[in-house]
Coordinates of C-alpha atoms in Angstrom, one line a residue:
M1 CA 9.3 -10.1 25.8
D2 CA 11.9 -8.9 23.4
L3 CA 10.9 -6.7 20.4
L4 CA 11.5 -9.4 17.8
T5 CA 9.1 -11.8 19.6
L6 CA 6.6 -9.0 19.9
L7 CA 6.9 -8.3 16.2
L8 CA 6.4 -11.9 15.2
E9 CA 3.5 -12.3 17.6
N10 CA 1.9 -9.1 16.3
K11 CA 2.0 -7.4 19.7
I12 CA 4.6 -4.7 19.1
E13 CA 2.2 -1.9 18.3
D14 CA 0.6 -2.1 21.7
T15 CA 3.8 -2.1 23.7
L16 CA 6.3 0.2 22.0
C17 CA 6.5 3.8 23.0
F18 CA 8.7 6.6 21.7
P19 CA 10.0 9.9 23.3
P20 CA 7.9 13.0 22.8
T21 CA 10.5 14.2 20.3
I22 CA 9.2 11.6 17.9
K23 CA 5.7 11.3 16.4
S24 CA 5.1 7.7 15.7
S25 CA 2.3 6.0 13.6
W26 CA 1.8 2.4 12.6
L27 CA 0.6 2.6 9.0
A28 CA 0.0 -1.2 8.7
E29 CA 1.3 -4.4 10.4
G30 CA 5.1 -4.1 10.5
V31 CA 5.1 -0.5 9.0
L32 CA 6.2 2.2 11.4
Q33 CA 6.4 5.9 10.5
L34 CA 8.5 8.2 12.7
L35 CA 8.7 11.9 12.3
P36 CA 11.0 14.2 14.3
Q37 CA 9.3 16.8 16.3
E38 CA 12.3 18.8 17.4
R39 CA 15.1 19.8 15.0
P40 CA 17.1 22.9 14.2
Q41 CA 14.9 25.3 12.0
E42 CA 17.8 25.9 9.6
K43 CA 18.1 22.2 8.7
K44 CA 15.6 20.5 6.5
A45 CA 14.8 16.9 7.3
D46 CA 15.6 14.3 4.7
T47 CA 13.4 11.3 4.1
L48 CA 14.6 7.7 4.8
I49 CA 13.0 4.4 4.2
I50 CA 14.6 1.3 5.7
S51 CA 13.0 -2.1 4.9
A52 CA 13.9 -5.6 5.9
G53 CA 12.3 -9.1 5.6
I54 CA 10.9 -8.7 2.1
H55 CA 12.2 -12.3 2.0
G56 CA 11.0 -14.0 5.2
N57 CA 14.1 -16.2 5.7
E58 CA 16.6 -13.3 5.5
T59 CA 16.7 -12.6 9.2
A60 CA 19.8 -10.5 10.0
P61 CA 18.3 -7.4 8.4
V62 CA 15.2 -7.8 10.6
E63 CA 17.3 -8.0 13.7
I64 CA 19.3 -4.9 12.6
L65 CA 16.0 -3.0 12.1
I66 CA 14.8 -4.2 15.5
Q67 CA 18.0 -2.7 17.0
L68 CA 17.3 0.6 15.4
V69 CA 13.6 0.6 16.6
S70 CA 14.8 -0.2 20.2
Q71 CA 17.4 2.6 20.2
L72 CA 14.9 5.1 18.9
A73 CA 12.3 4.1 21.4
Q74 CA 14.8 4.3 24.3
G75 CA 16.0 7.7 23.1
S76 CA 19.6 6.5 22.8
L77 CA 19.4 7.2 19.0
P78 CA 18.2 10.7 18.0
L79 CA 16.0 11.0 15.0
Q80 CA 16.8 13.9 12.6
H81 CA 14.9 12.7 9.5
N82 CA 11.5 11.5 8.4
L83 CA 11.7 7.8 8.8
L84 CA 9.7 4.8 7.5
L85 CA 10.6 1.4 8.9
I86 CA 9.2 -1.6 7.1
F87 CA 9.2 -5.3 8.1
G88 CA 8.2 -6.7 4.8
N89 CA 6.8 -10.2 4.8
L90 CA 5.8 -11.1 8.3
P91 CA 3.8 -14.3 7.5
A92 CA 6.9 -15.7 5.7
M93 CA 9.1 -14.6 8.6
R94 CA 6.9 -16.6 11.1
E95 CA 7.4 -19.7 9.0
G96 CA 11.1 -19.2 8.2
R97 CA 10.4 -19.2 4.5
R98 CA 11.5 -16.9 1.7
Y99 CA 7.9 -16.5 0.7
L100 CA 4.6 -18.3 1.0
D101 CA 3.2 -18.0 -2.5
N102 CA 5.5 -16.0 -4.8
D103 CA 8.6 -13.8 -4.6
L104 CA 7.5 -10.4 -3.1
N105 CA 10.6 -8.7 -4.5
R106 CA 9.5 -9.3 -8.1
M107 CA 6.0 -7.7 -7.7
F108 CA 6.6 -4.0 -7.2
G109 CA 5.7 -1.3 -9.7
G110 CA 2.3 -2.9 -10.4
R111 CA 3.9 -6.2 -11.4
H112 CA 1.8 -7.9 -8.7
Q113 CA -1.0 -7.9 -11.3
N114 CA 1.0 -10.7 -13.1
F115 CA 0.7 -13.0 -10.1
P116 CA -2.3 -14.8 -8.5
L117 CA -3.7 -13.0 -5.5
G118 CA -2.0 -14.3 -2.4
N119 CA 0.1 -13.4 0.6
E120 CA 2.8 -11.6 -1.3
S121 CA 0.7 -9.9 -4.0
S122 CA -1.6 -8.5 -1.3
R123 CA 1.4 -7.2 0.6
A124 CA 2.9 -5.6 -2.5
I125 CA -0.4 -3.8 -3.1
E126 CA -0.4 -2.6 0.5
L127 CA 3.2 -1.5 0.6
E128 CA 2.9 0.5 -2.7
A129 CA -0.1 2.3 -1.2
I130 CA 1.7 3.0 2.0
I131 CA 4.7 4.4 0.2
R132 CA 2.4 6.8 -1.8
Q133 CA 0.8 7.8 1.5
F134 CA 4.1 8.4 3.1
F135 CA 5.4 10.6 0.3
S136 CA 2.2 12.7 0.5
E137 CA 2.9 13.6 4.2
P138 CA 3.6 17.4 4.3
A139 CA 6.9 16.9 6.2
V140 CA 8.1 14.4 3.5
M141 CA 6.9 16.5 0.6
A142 CA 9.0 19.4 2.1
S143 CA 12.2 17.3 2.1
T144 CA 14.5 17.4 -0.9
K145 CA 16.4 14.2 -0.4
H146 CA 14.8 10.7 -0.4
R147 CA 16.7 7.5 0.4
H148 CA 15.6 3.9 0.5
F149 CA 17.7 1.0 1.8
D150 CA 16.1 -2.4 1.4
L151 CA 18.1 -4.9 3.5
H152 CA 18.6 -8.5 2.4
T153 CA 20.9 -11.5 2.9
A154 CA 22.0 -13.8 0.1
I155 CA 21.1 -17.5 -0.2
R156 CA 24.7 -18.5 -1.0
G157 CA 28.2 -17.5 -0.1
S158 CA 29.9 -14.6 -1.8
C159 CA 33.3 -13.4 -2.8
H160 CA 32.1 -10.0 -1.6
E161 CA 30.2 -10.6 1.6
Q162 CA 28.4 -7.3 1.6
F163 CA 27.2 -5.5 -1.5
A164 CA 24.6 -3.1 -2.8
L165 CA 22.5 -3.4 -6.0
L166 CA 21.5 -0.1 -7.5
P167 CA 18.3 -0.1 -9.6
Y168 CA 18.5 1.0 -13.2
Q169 CA 17.8 4.7 -13.6
T170 CA 18.2 7.3 -16.3
R171 CA 19.2 10.1 -13.9
E172 CA 22.7 10.2 -12.4
Y173 CA 23.3 8.4 -9.1
A174 CA 23.7 10.9 -6.3
D175 CA 27.3 11.5 -5.3
D176 CA 26.5 11.7 -1.6
F177 CA 24.5 8.5 -1.8
L178 CA 27.4 6.6 -3.5
Q179 CA 29.7 8.1 -0.9
W180 CA 27.5 6.8 2.0
L181 CA 27.7 3.3 0.5
E182 CA 31.5 3.6 0.2
D183 CA 31.8 4.8 3.8
S184 CA 29.5 2.0 5.1
D185 CA 32.3 -0.5 4.4
I186 CA 30.4 -2.7 2.0
D187 CA 32.6 -4.6 -0.5
A188 CA 30.9 -4.0 -3.9
L189 CA 28.3 -2.1 -5.9
V190 CA 26.3 -3.6 -8.7
F191 CA 24.5 -1.4 -11.2
H192 CA 21.4 -2.9 -12.9
N193 CA 21.0 -2.4 -16.6
T194 CA 17.2 -2.8 -16.9
A195 CA 14.0 -2.0 -14.9
G196 CA 12.8 -4.6 -12.4
G197 CA 10.1 -5.5 -9.9
T198 CA 12.2 -5.0 -6.8
F199 CA 11.1 -2.8 -3.9
S200 CA 14.2 -0.5 -4.3
H201 CA 13.5 -0.1 -8.1
F202 CA 9.9 1.0 -7.2
T203 CA 11.0 3.8 -4.9
S204 CA 13.7 4.9 -7.3
E205 CA 11.5 5.0 -10.4
H206 CA 8.3 6.4 -8.9
F207 CA 9.6 8.7 -6.1
N208 CA 13.1 9.6 -7.4
A209 CA 14.6 8.1 -4.2
D210 CA 18.2 7.2 -4.0
S211 CA 17.6 3.5 -3.5
C212 CA 19.4 0.2 -3.2
T213 CA 19.1 -3.4 -2.3
L214 CA 21.7 -3.9 0.4
E215 CA 22.9 -7.5 0.8
V216 CA 24.6 -7.7 4.2
G217 CA 25.5 -11.3 4.5
K218 CA 24.1 -14.9 4.2
A219 CA 20.6 -16.0 5.1
R220 CA 20.3 -17.8 8.4
P221 CA 17.4 -18.6 10.8
F222 CA 16.5 -16.2 13.6
G223 CA 18.9 -16.6 16.6
Q224 CA 21.8 -17.8 14.4
N225 CA 23.1 -14.4 13.2
D226 CA 26.4 -13.0 14.5
L227 CA 25.3 -9.3 14.4
A228 CA 28.9 -8.3 15.0
R229 CA 29.5 -9.2 11.4
F230 CA 27.0 -6.5 10.4
S231 CA 28.2 -3.8 12.8
N232 CA 29.4 -1.6 9.9
I233 CA 25.9 -1.6 8.3
T234 CA 24.2 -1.0 11.7
A235 CA 26.6 1.9 12.5
A236 CA 26.1 3.4 9.0
L237 CA 22.3 3.3 9.3
Q238 CA 22.5 4.8 12.9
D239 CA 24.7 7.6 11.5
L240 CA 22.2 8.3 8.8
V241 CA 19.1 8.3 11.1
A242 CA 20.9 10.6 13.6
G243 CA 22.0 13.0 10.8
S244 CA 25.6 12.5 11.8
C245 CA 28.7 12.2 9.5
A246 CA 30.9 10.0 11.7
I247 CA 31.4 6.9 9.5
K248 CA 34.5 6.6 7.4
R249 CA 35.7 3.7 5.2
D250 CA 38.3 1.3 6.7
K251 CA 38.4 -1.3 4.0
P252 CA 40.1 -1.0 0.5
A253 CA 38.1 0.7 -2.1
L254 CA 34.9 -1.1 -3.0
K255 CA 34.6 -3.0 -6.4
R256 CA 32.0 -1.9 -8.9
Y257 CA 30.1 -4.1 -11.4
R258 CA 27.5 -3.6 -14.0
V259 CA 24.9 -6.2 -15.1
V260 CA 25.3 -7.2 -18.7
D261 CA 22.8 -10.0 -19.1
A262 CA 20.2 -11.9 -17.1
I263 CA 19.8 -15.7 -17.4
I264 CA 16.0 -16.3 -17.5
K265 CA 14.7 -19.8 -17.0
Q266 CA 11.9 -20.5 -19.5
H267 CA 11.8 -24.3 -19.6
D268 CA 11.6 -27.3 -17.2
S269 CA 14.8 -28.7 -18.9
F270 CA 16.8 -25.6 -18.0
Q271 CA 20.4 -26.4 -17.0
L272 CA 22.8 -24.3 -15.0
N273 CA 26.3 -25.8 -15.5
I274 CA 28.0 -24.8 -12.3
P275 CA 28.0 -26.4 -8.8
E276 CA 25.2 -25.4 -6.5
D277 CA 27.7 -23.9 -4.0
T278 CA 29.2 -21.5 -6.5
K279 CA 29.8 -18.2 -4.8
N280 CA 28.4 -14.9 -5.9
F281 CA 30.9 -12.9 -8.0
T282 CA 32.8 -16.0 -9.1
A283 CA 34.8 -15.4 -12.2
L284 CA 34.1 -17.9 -15.0
P285 CA 36.3 -18.9 -17.9
E286 CA 35.9 -17.5 -21.4
S287 CA 33.5 -19.4 -23.7
F288 CA 32.2 -21.6 -20.8
E289 CA 28.5 -22.5 -21.4
I290 CA 27.0 -21.5 -18.1
A291 CA 23.4 -22.3 -18.9
S292 CA 21.2 -23.8 -21.5
Q293 CA 17.5 -24.6 -22.4
P294 CA 15.8 -25.5 -25.7
N295 CA 16.8 -23.1 -28.4
Q296 CA 19.0 -21.0 -26.1
S297 CA 22.3 -21.0 -24.3
W298 CA 24.5 -18.6 -22.5
K299 CA 28.3 -18.6 -22.9
I300 CA 30.8 -16.5 -21.0
T301 CA 32.2 -13.6 -23.0
F302 CA 35.0 -11.7 -21.4
P303 CA 34.9 -9.2 -19.6
A304 CA 31.3 -10.1 -18.5
N305 CA 32.6 -13.2 -16.7
F306 CA 31.2 -12.8 -13.2
I307 CA 28.1 -14.6 -12.0
L308 CA 25.7 -13.2 -9.4
F309 CA 22.7 -15.0 -7.8
P310 CA 23.0 -18.3 -9.7
N311 CA 20.0 -20.5 -8.9
A312 CA 18.6 -23.2 -11.2
R313 CA 15.6 -23.9 -8.9
V314 CA 13.8 -20.6 -9.6
A315 CA 10.3 -20.8 -11.1
I316 CA 9.9 -20.6 -14.8
G317 CA 10.0 -17.0 -16.0
L318 CA 12.3 -15.9 -13.2
R319 CA 16.0 -15.0 -13.2
A320 CA 18.5 -17.9 -12.7
G321 CA 21.5 -15.6 -12.6
L322 CA 23.1 -12.3 -13.6
L323 CA 26.3 -11.9 -15.7
L324 CA 28.4 -9.0 -14.6
V325 CA 31.3 -6.9 -15.9
Q326 CA 33.7 -5.4 -13.5
L327 CA 34.1 -1.6 -13.9
T328 CA 37.4 0.2 -13.6

């Protein structure tokens, strides 16, 4: 059986073995801790978290993570840093659904308390506890650099196929972290303007990790991903895990955006006045009324004229889109 099948059938823990240079521990279903046992004394290990499948129908990141696991197990990818690999929402993955009860990526930082107990809220509680446990490991506590990459794919097409969303934080974004994102050949960065319930915001806020939500393409079922389209992300993550500095940017300079406003659906009569196939990062005309609901409307005001994640079908109380300004 291949590793993806073993993961989905909950058999991977019993069949996967790692070289003696790696200490491996399964902390929960789909959560694998790997600690290097041989590394130069003069070099401190960094701490890396790579997660995928927080949304169960976003399959390409899961397949990328499976590749990394396979290479680490075979010994073809050396491990230089403390590593936590997380396959987020396995029940939703098995059913090919974004989530079973509620959106897991709105529940972190204790926000699961605002949702009924179910598949996703239980997993949010578990993952938060695991992250705290991981950061209490002596090897992790000794490291000075923490990074978290939460891999996703977008529901719709995008003017920028690959982009990263950086959680709002009051401290400066680390230069070497931004440089890694630049070198990874993604197309755009988006800086959030408020706190949120995403997994990447949780690790940034509570553990001072350099974190991001990394959108690597479009959501497709398992077996329908052309992984060659994500070779830049795979290579960049391999480079990071191995402690190498081999990747360099081949594309034009990436674009940068900042969130200015969030469109929050609060009523059943909410209207989003753009076609359903509108791409992420589409530029909209000045004064255009993009959305409305009783006693509220949103109009485009230049330069915040770019739309991200438009979706009128979200549940009441959730985000139906973000308005962005492009940074120079």
